[in-house]
Amino acid sequence: MRQLLLPLALCLSFFAFAQQDVKIKNKDRKKDAELVTTEGTIILRLSDSTPEHRDNFLRLVKSHYLDSILFHRVIKGFMIQAGDPTSVRAEAHKPLGNGGPDYTLPAEILPSLFHKKGALAAARKGDAENPERRSSGSQFYIVNGRTFNDHELDSIEVVRLQGRKISPERREYYKTIGGTPQLDGNYTVFGEVVSGQDVVDKIASMPVSSGPDLNRPLQDVRILSAKLVKRKK
């Protein structure tokens, strides 16, 4: 088994190296990212306020790094996560989520970018081993989220946000449209869904495993292809 896995590991290492060599042009930064999945198409707009994450995601798309990758972690009312390259050929019931390139990105956590419904954000390792909150080089999530009441938001301010207050405007958003306010200030948000939120919500509602491959969809949800597309007005 070890001998069989070695060529795949070498292939992934070479692919990650090639991905970092992809050149980003100014016109690329004015395009959206289209993810064609087995459940429909999602179009993402990347934020110019997070240039490191923006350019990295553009390289992932241009190098076809995301093609055939699974949404390996799905939690209804929370988010859908993808970006683990080992998921491409993963057998059923295999736990996923530890794969990615051999680099991380510096945190670009900004108060202006929050975890509203449809937010695109970077996954990362926990604070204990990653106090700088650096982001994974490839793993990302899209917020499905839910709505919250004032009592829940008060509790989140104390327990999850360590006393940081949620502004009245943002409270209203979380109460009426929804998101995942408990993640604000802890993960880098670097874009949002501009089309296909219904696809995100559909994926988030799919049956998932309760076994060792916890929260992996029972039926594979795959990114068939990813490419840059012209923005629609």
mmCIF file of C-alpha atoms in Angstrom:
data_model
loop_
_atom_site.group_PDB
_atom_site.id
_atom_site.type_symbol
_atom_site.label_atom_id
_atom_site.label_comp_id
_atom_site.label_asym_id
_atom_site.label_seq_id
_atom_site.Cartn_x
_atom_site.Cartn_y
_atom_site.Cartn_z
ATOM 1 C CA MET A 1 0.000 0.000 0.000
ATOM 2 C CA ARG A 2 2.827 2.398 0.845
ATOM 3 C CA GLN A 3 4.406 1.818 -2.576
ATOM 4 C CA LEU A 4 1.086 2.502 -4.279
ATOM 5 C CA LEU A 5 0.618 5.769 -2.423
ATOM 6 C CA LEU A 6 4.091 7.123 -3.153
ATOM 7 C CA PRO A 7 3.512 7.996 -6.845
ATOM 8 C CA LEU A 8 0.293 9.824 -5.907
ATOM 9 C CA ALA A 9 2.118 11.796 -3.213
ATOM 10 C CA LEU A 10 4.839 12.760 -5.695
ATOM 11 C CA CYS A 11 2.193 13.770 -8.214
ATOM 12 C CA LEU A 12 0.411 15.987 -5.677
ATOM 13 C CA SER A 13 3.707 17.572 -4.636
ATOM 14 C CA PHE A 14 4.586 18.372 -8.256
ATOM 15 C CA PHE A 15 1.061 19.700 -8.854
ATOM 16 C CA ALA A 16 1.324 22.037 -5.859
ATOM 17 C CA PHE A 17 4.677 23.325 -7.130
ATOM 18 C CA ALA A 18 3.213 23.912 -10.593
ATOM 19 C CA GLN A 19 0.235 25.711 -9.089
ATOM 20 C CA GLN A 20 2.492 28.237 -7.359
ATOM 21 C CA ASP A 21 4.209 28.926 -10.702
ATOM 22 C CA VAL A 22 0.954 30.027 -12.372
ATOM 23 C CA LYS A 23 1.085 33.712 -13.287
ATOM 24 C CA ILE A 24 -1.812 35.993 -12.383
ATOM 25 C CA LYS A 25 -2.627 38.811 -14.809
ATOM 26 C CA ASN A 26 -4.497 41.985 -13.931
ATOM 27 C CA LYS A 27 -7.420 40.879 -16.095
ATOM 28 C CA ASP A 28 -7.705 37.684 -14.021
ATOM 29 C CA ARG A 29 -8.416 39.801 -10.938
ATOM 30 C CA LYS A 30 -11.459 41.273 -12.673
ATOM 31 C CA LYS A 31 -13.055 37.873 -13.284
ATOM 32 C CA ASP A 32 -15.213 35.575 -11.161
ATOM 33 C CA ALA A 33 -14.517 31.934 -10.358
ATOM 34 C CA GLU A 34 -17.039 29.420 -11.677
ATOM 35 C CA LEU A 35 -17.294 26.058 -9.931
ATOM 36 C CA VAL A 36 -19.287 23.508 -11.902
ATOM 37 C CA THR A 37 -20.321 20.833 -9.413
ATOM 38 C CA THR A 38 -22.325 17.632 -9.620
ATOM 39 C CA GLU A 39 -25.197 19.565 -8.024
ATOM 40 C CA GLY A 40 -25.051 22.729 -10.106
ATOM 41 C CA THR A 41 -22.912 25.814 -10.737
ATOM 42 C CA ILE A 42 -21.586 28.242 -8.116
ATOM 43 C CA ILE A 43 -20.006 31.567 -9.109
ATOM 44 C CA LEU A 44 -17.687 33.248 -6.624
ATOM 45 C CA ARG A 45 -16.417 36.827 -6.530
ATOM 46 C CA LEU A 46 -13.060 37.304 -4.820
ATOM 47 C CA SER A 47 -12.314 40.326 -2.652
ATOM 48 C CA ASP A 48 -9.606 42.806 -3.638
ATOM 49 C CA SER A 49 -9.253 43.568 0.094
ATOM 50 C CA THR A 50 -7.595 40.166 0.589
ATOM 51 C CA PRO A 51 -4.972 40.097 -2.199
ATOM 52 C CA GLU A 52 -3.003 37.090 -0.894
ATOM 53 C CA HIS A 53 -6.094 34.883 -0.721
ATOM 54 C CA ARG A 54 -7.538 36.299 -3.943
ATOM 55 C CA ASP A 55 -4.430 35.571 -5.984
ATOM 56 C CA ASN A 56 -3.956 32.155 -4.402
ATOM 57 C CA PHE A 57 -7.509 31.123 -5.311
ATOM 58 C CA LEU A 58 -7.023 32.447 -8.834
ATOM 59 C CA ARG A 59 -3.935 30.232 -9.129
ATOM 60 C CA LEU A 60 -5.863 27.222 -7.816
ATOM 61 C CA VAL A 61 -8.476 27.763 -10.498
ATOM 62 C CA LYS A 62 -6.052 28.498 -13.364
ATOM 63 C CA SER A 63 -3.909 25.466 -12.550
ATOM 64 C CA HIS A 64 -7.018 23.193 -12.426
ATOM 65 C CA TYR A 65 -6.084 22.244 -8.868
ATOM 66 C CA LEU A 66 -9.765 22.203 -7.860
ATOM 67 C CA ASP A 67 -10.984 20.045 -10.745
ATOM 68 C CA SER A 68 -12.493 16.741 -9.483
ATOM 69 C CA ILE A 69 -12.056 17.676 -5.789
ATOM 70 C CA LEU A 70 -14.890 16.735 -3.418
ATOM 71 C CA PHE A 71 -16.875 18.792 -0.958
ATOM 72 C CA HIS A 72 -15.659 16.546 1.832
ATOM 73 C CA ARG A 73 -17.270 18.253 4.852
ATOM 74 C CA VAL A 74 -20.879 19.429 4.842
ATOM 75 C CA ILE A 75 -22.860 20.719 7.837
ATOM 76 C CA LYS A 76 -26.412 21.971 7.302
ATOM 77 C CA GLY A 77 -26.953 25.425 8.729
ATOM 78 C CA PHE A 78 -23.190 25.971 8.833
ATOM 79 C CA MET A 79 -21.025 25.525 5.719
ATOM 80 C CA ILE A 80 -19.717 23.289 2.922
ATOM 81 C CA GLN A 81 -15.948 22.659 2.675
ATOM 82 C CA ALA A 82 -13.659 21.547 -0.162
ATOM 83 C CA GLY A 83 -10.059 21.819 -1.328
ATOM 84 C CA ASP A 84 -8.444 18.585 -0.143
ATOM 85 C CA PRO A 85 -6.558 17.173 -3.178
ATOM 86 C CA THR A 86 -6.498 13.678 -1.674
ATOM 87 C CA SER A 87 -10.280 13.576 -2.124
ATOM 88 C CA VAL A 88 -9.992 13.259 -5.913
ATOM 89 C CA ARG A 89 -9.502 9.480 -5.799
ATOM 90 C CA ALA A 90 -10.729 8.836 -2.265
ATOM 91 C CA GLU A 91 -12.660 5.632 -1.723
ATOM 92 C CA ALA A 92 -16.045 5.696 -0.008
ATOM 93 C CA HIS A 93 -16.070 6.218 3.780
ATOM 94 C CA LYS A 94 -12.477 7.498 3.896
ATOM 95 C CA PRO A 95 -11.990 10.427 6.325
ATOM 96 C CA LEU A 96 -10.768 13.516 4.481
ATOM 97 C CA GLY A 97 -9.633 17.031 5.257
ATOM 98 C CA ASN A 98 -5.893 16.829 5.901
ATOM 99 C CA GLY A 99 -4.646 17.306 2.339
ATOM 100 C CA GLY A 100 -3.297 20.410 0.668
ATOM 101 C CA PRO A 101 -0.147 22.069 -0.672
ATOM 102 C CA ASP A 102 2.940 22.523 1.504
ATOM 103 C CA TYR A 103 2.351 26.227 2.142
ATOM 104 C CA THR A 104 -0.071 28.390 4.106
ATOM 105 C CA LEU A 105 -1.267 31.960 3.668
ATOM 106 C CA PRO A 106 -0.972 34.868 6.127
ATOM 107 C CA ALA A 107 -4.276 35.771 7.762
ATOM 108 C CA GLU A 108 -6.180 38.621 6.103
ATOM 109 C CA ILE A 109 -8.968 38.897 8.659
ATOM 110 C CA LEU A 110 -10.822 42.173 8.137
ATOM 111 C CA PRO A 111 -13.782 43.638 10.065
ATOM 112 C CA SER A 112 -15.436 44.617 6.780
ATOM 113 C CA LEU A 113 -15.622 40.998 5.565
ATOM 114 C CA PHE A 114 -17.898 38.838 7.678
ATOM 115 C CA HIS A 115 -19.444 35.384 7.618
ATOM 116 C CA LYS A 116 -22.727 36.254 5.954
ATOM 117 C CA LYS A 117 -24.693 33.649 4.045
ATOM 118 C CA GLY A 118 -22.698 32.893 0.899
ATOM 119 C CA ALA A 119 -19.343 34.085 2.264
ATOM 120 C CA LEU A 120 -16.238 32.361 0.898
ATOM 121 C CA ALA A 121 -13.554 31.778 3.537
ATOM 122 C CA ALA A 122 -10.323 29.879 4.089
ATOM 123 C CA ALA A 123 -10.079 26.824 6.322
ATOM 124 C CA ARG A 124 -7.132 26.551 8.702
ATOM 125 C CA LYS A 125 -5.652 24.603 11.594
ATOM 126 C CA GLY A 126 -6.709 25.531 15.119
ATOM 127 C CA ASP A 127 -5.205 28.251 17.305
ATOM 128 C CA ALA A 128 -3.244 25.809 19.465
ATOM 129 C CA GLU A 129 -0.945 24.853 16.585
ATOM 130 C CA ASN A 130 -1.601 27.913 14.440
ATOM 131 C CA PRO A 131 -1.732 31.035 16.666
ATOM 132 C CA GLU A 132 -1.178 33.323 13.675
ATOM 133 C CA ARG A 133 -4.358 31.921 12.113
ATOM 134 C CA ARG A 134 -2.662 31.256 8.803
ATOM 135 C CA SER A 135 -4.946 29.799 6.152
ATOM 136 C CA SER A 136 -4.715 26.507 4.290
ATOM 137 C CA GLY A 137 -3.193 26.809 0.837
ATOM 138 C CA SER A 138 -6.202 25.157 -0.793
ATOM 139 C CA GLN A 139 -9.029 24.283 1.594
ATOM 140 C CA PHE A 140 -11.968 26.670 1.670
ATOM 141 C CA TYR A 141 -15.589 26.778 2.773
ATOM 142 C CA ILE A 142 -18.770 28.517 1.679
ATOM 143 C CA VAL A 143 -21.270 29.608 4.315
ATOM 144 C CA ASN A 144 -24.716 28.039 4.267
ATOM 145 C CA GLY A 145 -25.553 29.481 7.687
ATOM 146 C CA ARG A 146 -28.790 30.152 9.493
ATOM 147 C CA THR A 147 -30.578 33.055 11.177
ATOM 148 C CA PHE A 148 -30.001 33.968 14.829
ATOM 149 C CA ASN A 149 -32.012 35.806 17.480
ATOM 150 C CA ASP A 150 -30.682 38.491 19.834
ATOM 151 C CA HIS A 151 -30.211 36.070 22.725
ATOM 152 C CA GLU A 152 -28.079 33.775 20.553
ATOM 153 C CA LEU A 153 -26.022 36.692 19.244
ATOM 154 C CA ASP A 154 -25.471 37.955 22.817
ATOM 155 C CA SER A 155 -24.156 34.520 23.764
ATOM 156 C CA ILE A 156 -21.876 34.383 20.698
ATOM 157 C CA GLU A 157 -20.372 37.762 21.635
ATOM 158 C CA VAL A 158 -19.405 36.440 25.074
ATOM 159 C CA VAL A 159 -18.449 32.839 24.360
ATOM 160 C CA ARG A 160 -17.136 32.775 20.782
ATOM 161 C CA LEU A 161 -16.099 36.370 20.068
ATOM 162 C CA GLN A 162 -14.491 36.916 23.491
ATOM 163 C CA GLY A 163 -16.382 40.104 24.213
ATOM 164 C CA ARG A 164 -16.230 41.598 20.714
ATOM 165 C CA LYS A 165 -19.524 43.244 19.848
ATOM 166 C CA ILE A 166 -21.584 42.601 16.729
ATOM 167 C CA SER A 167 -22.674 45.928 15.223
ATOM 168 C CA PRO A 168 -26.422 46.722 14.992
ATOM 169 C CA GLU A 169 -26.279 46.559 11.181
ATOM 170 C CA ARG A 170 -24.568 43.189 11.211
ATOM 171 C CA ARG A 171 -26.943 41.904 13.900
ATOM 172 C CA GLU A 172 -29.848 42.737 11.632
ATOM 173 C CA TYR A 173 -28.207 40.844 8.786
ATOM 174 C CA TYR A 174 -27.640 37.752 10.911
ATOM 175 C CA LYS A 175 -31.221 37.952 12.221
ATOM 176 C CA THR A 176 -32.871 38.273 8.807
ATOM 177 C CA ILE A 177 -30.574 36.679 6.193
ATOM 178 C CA GLY A 178 -28.198 34.606 8.297
ATOM 179 C CA GLY A 179 -24.659 33.328 8.335
ATOM 180 C CA THR A 180 -22.145 32.026 10.870
ATOM 181 C CA PRO A 181 -21.331 34.958 13.197
ATOM 182 C CA GLN A 182 -19.403 32.687 15.582
ATOM 183 C CA LEU A 183 -16.584 32.519 13.000
ATOM 184 C CA ASP A 184 -16.106 36.276 12.580
ATOM 185 C CA GLY A 185 -12.610 37.485 13.364
ATOM 186 C CA ASN A 186 -11.221 33.956 13.444
ATOM 187 C CA TYR A 187 -11.007 32.971 9.757
ATOM 188 C CA THR A 188 -10.193 34.917 6.609
ATOM 189 C CA VAL A 189 -13.231 35.727 4.486
ATOM 190 C CA PHE A 190 -12.031 36.457 0.962
ATOM 191 C CA GLY A 191 -15.087 36.454 -1.304
ATOM 192 C CA GLU A 192 -18.744 35.615 -1.714
ATOM 193 C CA VAL A 193 -21.257 33.755 -3.844
ATOM 194 C CA VAL A 194 -22.761 35.934 -6.580
ATOM 195 C CA SER A 195 -24.741 33.116 -8.216
ATOM 196 C CA GLY A 196 -25.638 29.608 -7.117
ATOM 197 C CA GLN A 197 -26.406 30.023 -3.418
ATOM 198 C CA ASP A 198 -29.274 27.588 -4.020
ATOM 199 C CA VAL A 199 -26.629 25.031 -5.030
ATOM 200 C CA VAL A 200 -24.685 25.706 -1.819
ATOM 201 C CA ASP A 201 -27.870 25.220 0.200
ATOM 202 C CA LYS A 202 -28.693 22.025 -1.683
ATOM 203 C CA ILE A 203 -25.253 20.569 -0.971
ATOM 204 C CA ALA A 204 -25.522 21.601 2.684
ATOM 205 C CA SER A 205 -28.789 19.656 2.985
ATOM 206 C CA MET A 206 -27.438 16.372 1.614
ATOM 207 C CA PRO A 207 -27.249 13.297 3.891
ATOM 208 C CA VAL A 208 -23.826 12.900 5.493
ATOM 209 C CA SER A 209 -21.887 10.239 7.330
ATOM 210 C CA SER A 210 -21.908 9.920 11.118
ATOM 211 C CA GLY A 211 -18.978 7.477 11.042
ATOM 212 C CA PRO A 212 -15.187 7.994 10.933
ATOM 213 C CA ASP A 213 -15.674 10.121 7.798
ATOM 214 C CA LEU A 214 -17.911 12.454 9.819
ATOM 215 C CA ASN A 215 -19.929 14.974 7.769
ATOM 216 C CA ARG A 216 -18.722 13.635 4.424
ATOM 217 C CA PRO A 217 -21.700 13.426 2.031
ATOM 218 C CA LEU A 218 -22.905 9.855 1.556
ATOM 219 C CA GLN A 219 -23.070 10.598 -2.169
ATOM 220 C CA ASP A 220 -19.937 12.265 -3.517
ATOM 221 C CA VAL A 221 -20.343 15.951 -4.359
ATOM 222 C CA ARG A 222 -17.581 16.866 -6.775
ATOM 223 C CA ILE A 223 -16.250 20.033 -8.375
ATOM 224 C CA LEU A 224 -16.241 18.855 -11.974
ATOM 225 C CA SER A 225 -14.351 21.902 -13.204
ATOM 226 C CA ALA A 226 -13.301 25.371 -12.102
ATOM 227 C CA LYS A 227 -12.523 28.283 -14.387
ATOM 228 C CA LEU A 228 -12.421 32.085 -14.494
ATOM 229 C CA VAL A 229 -15.387 33.769 -16.172
ATOM 230 C CA LYS A 230 -16.261 37.317 -17.178
ATOM 231 C CA ARG A 231 -18.171 39.170 -14.507
ATOM 232 C CA LYS A 232 -21.803 39.937 -15.136
ATOM 233 C CA LYS A 233 -23.018 43.411 -14.233
#
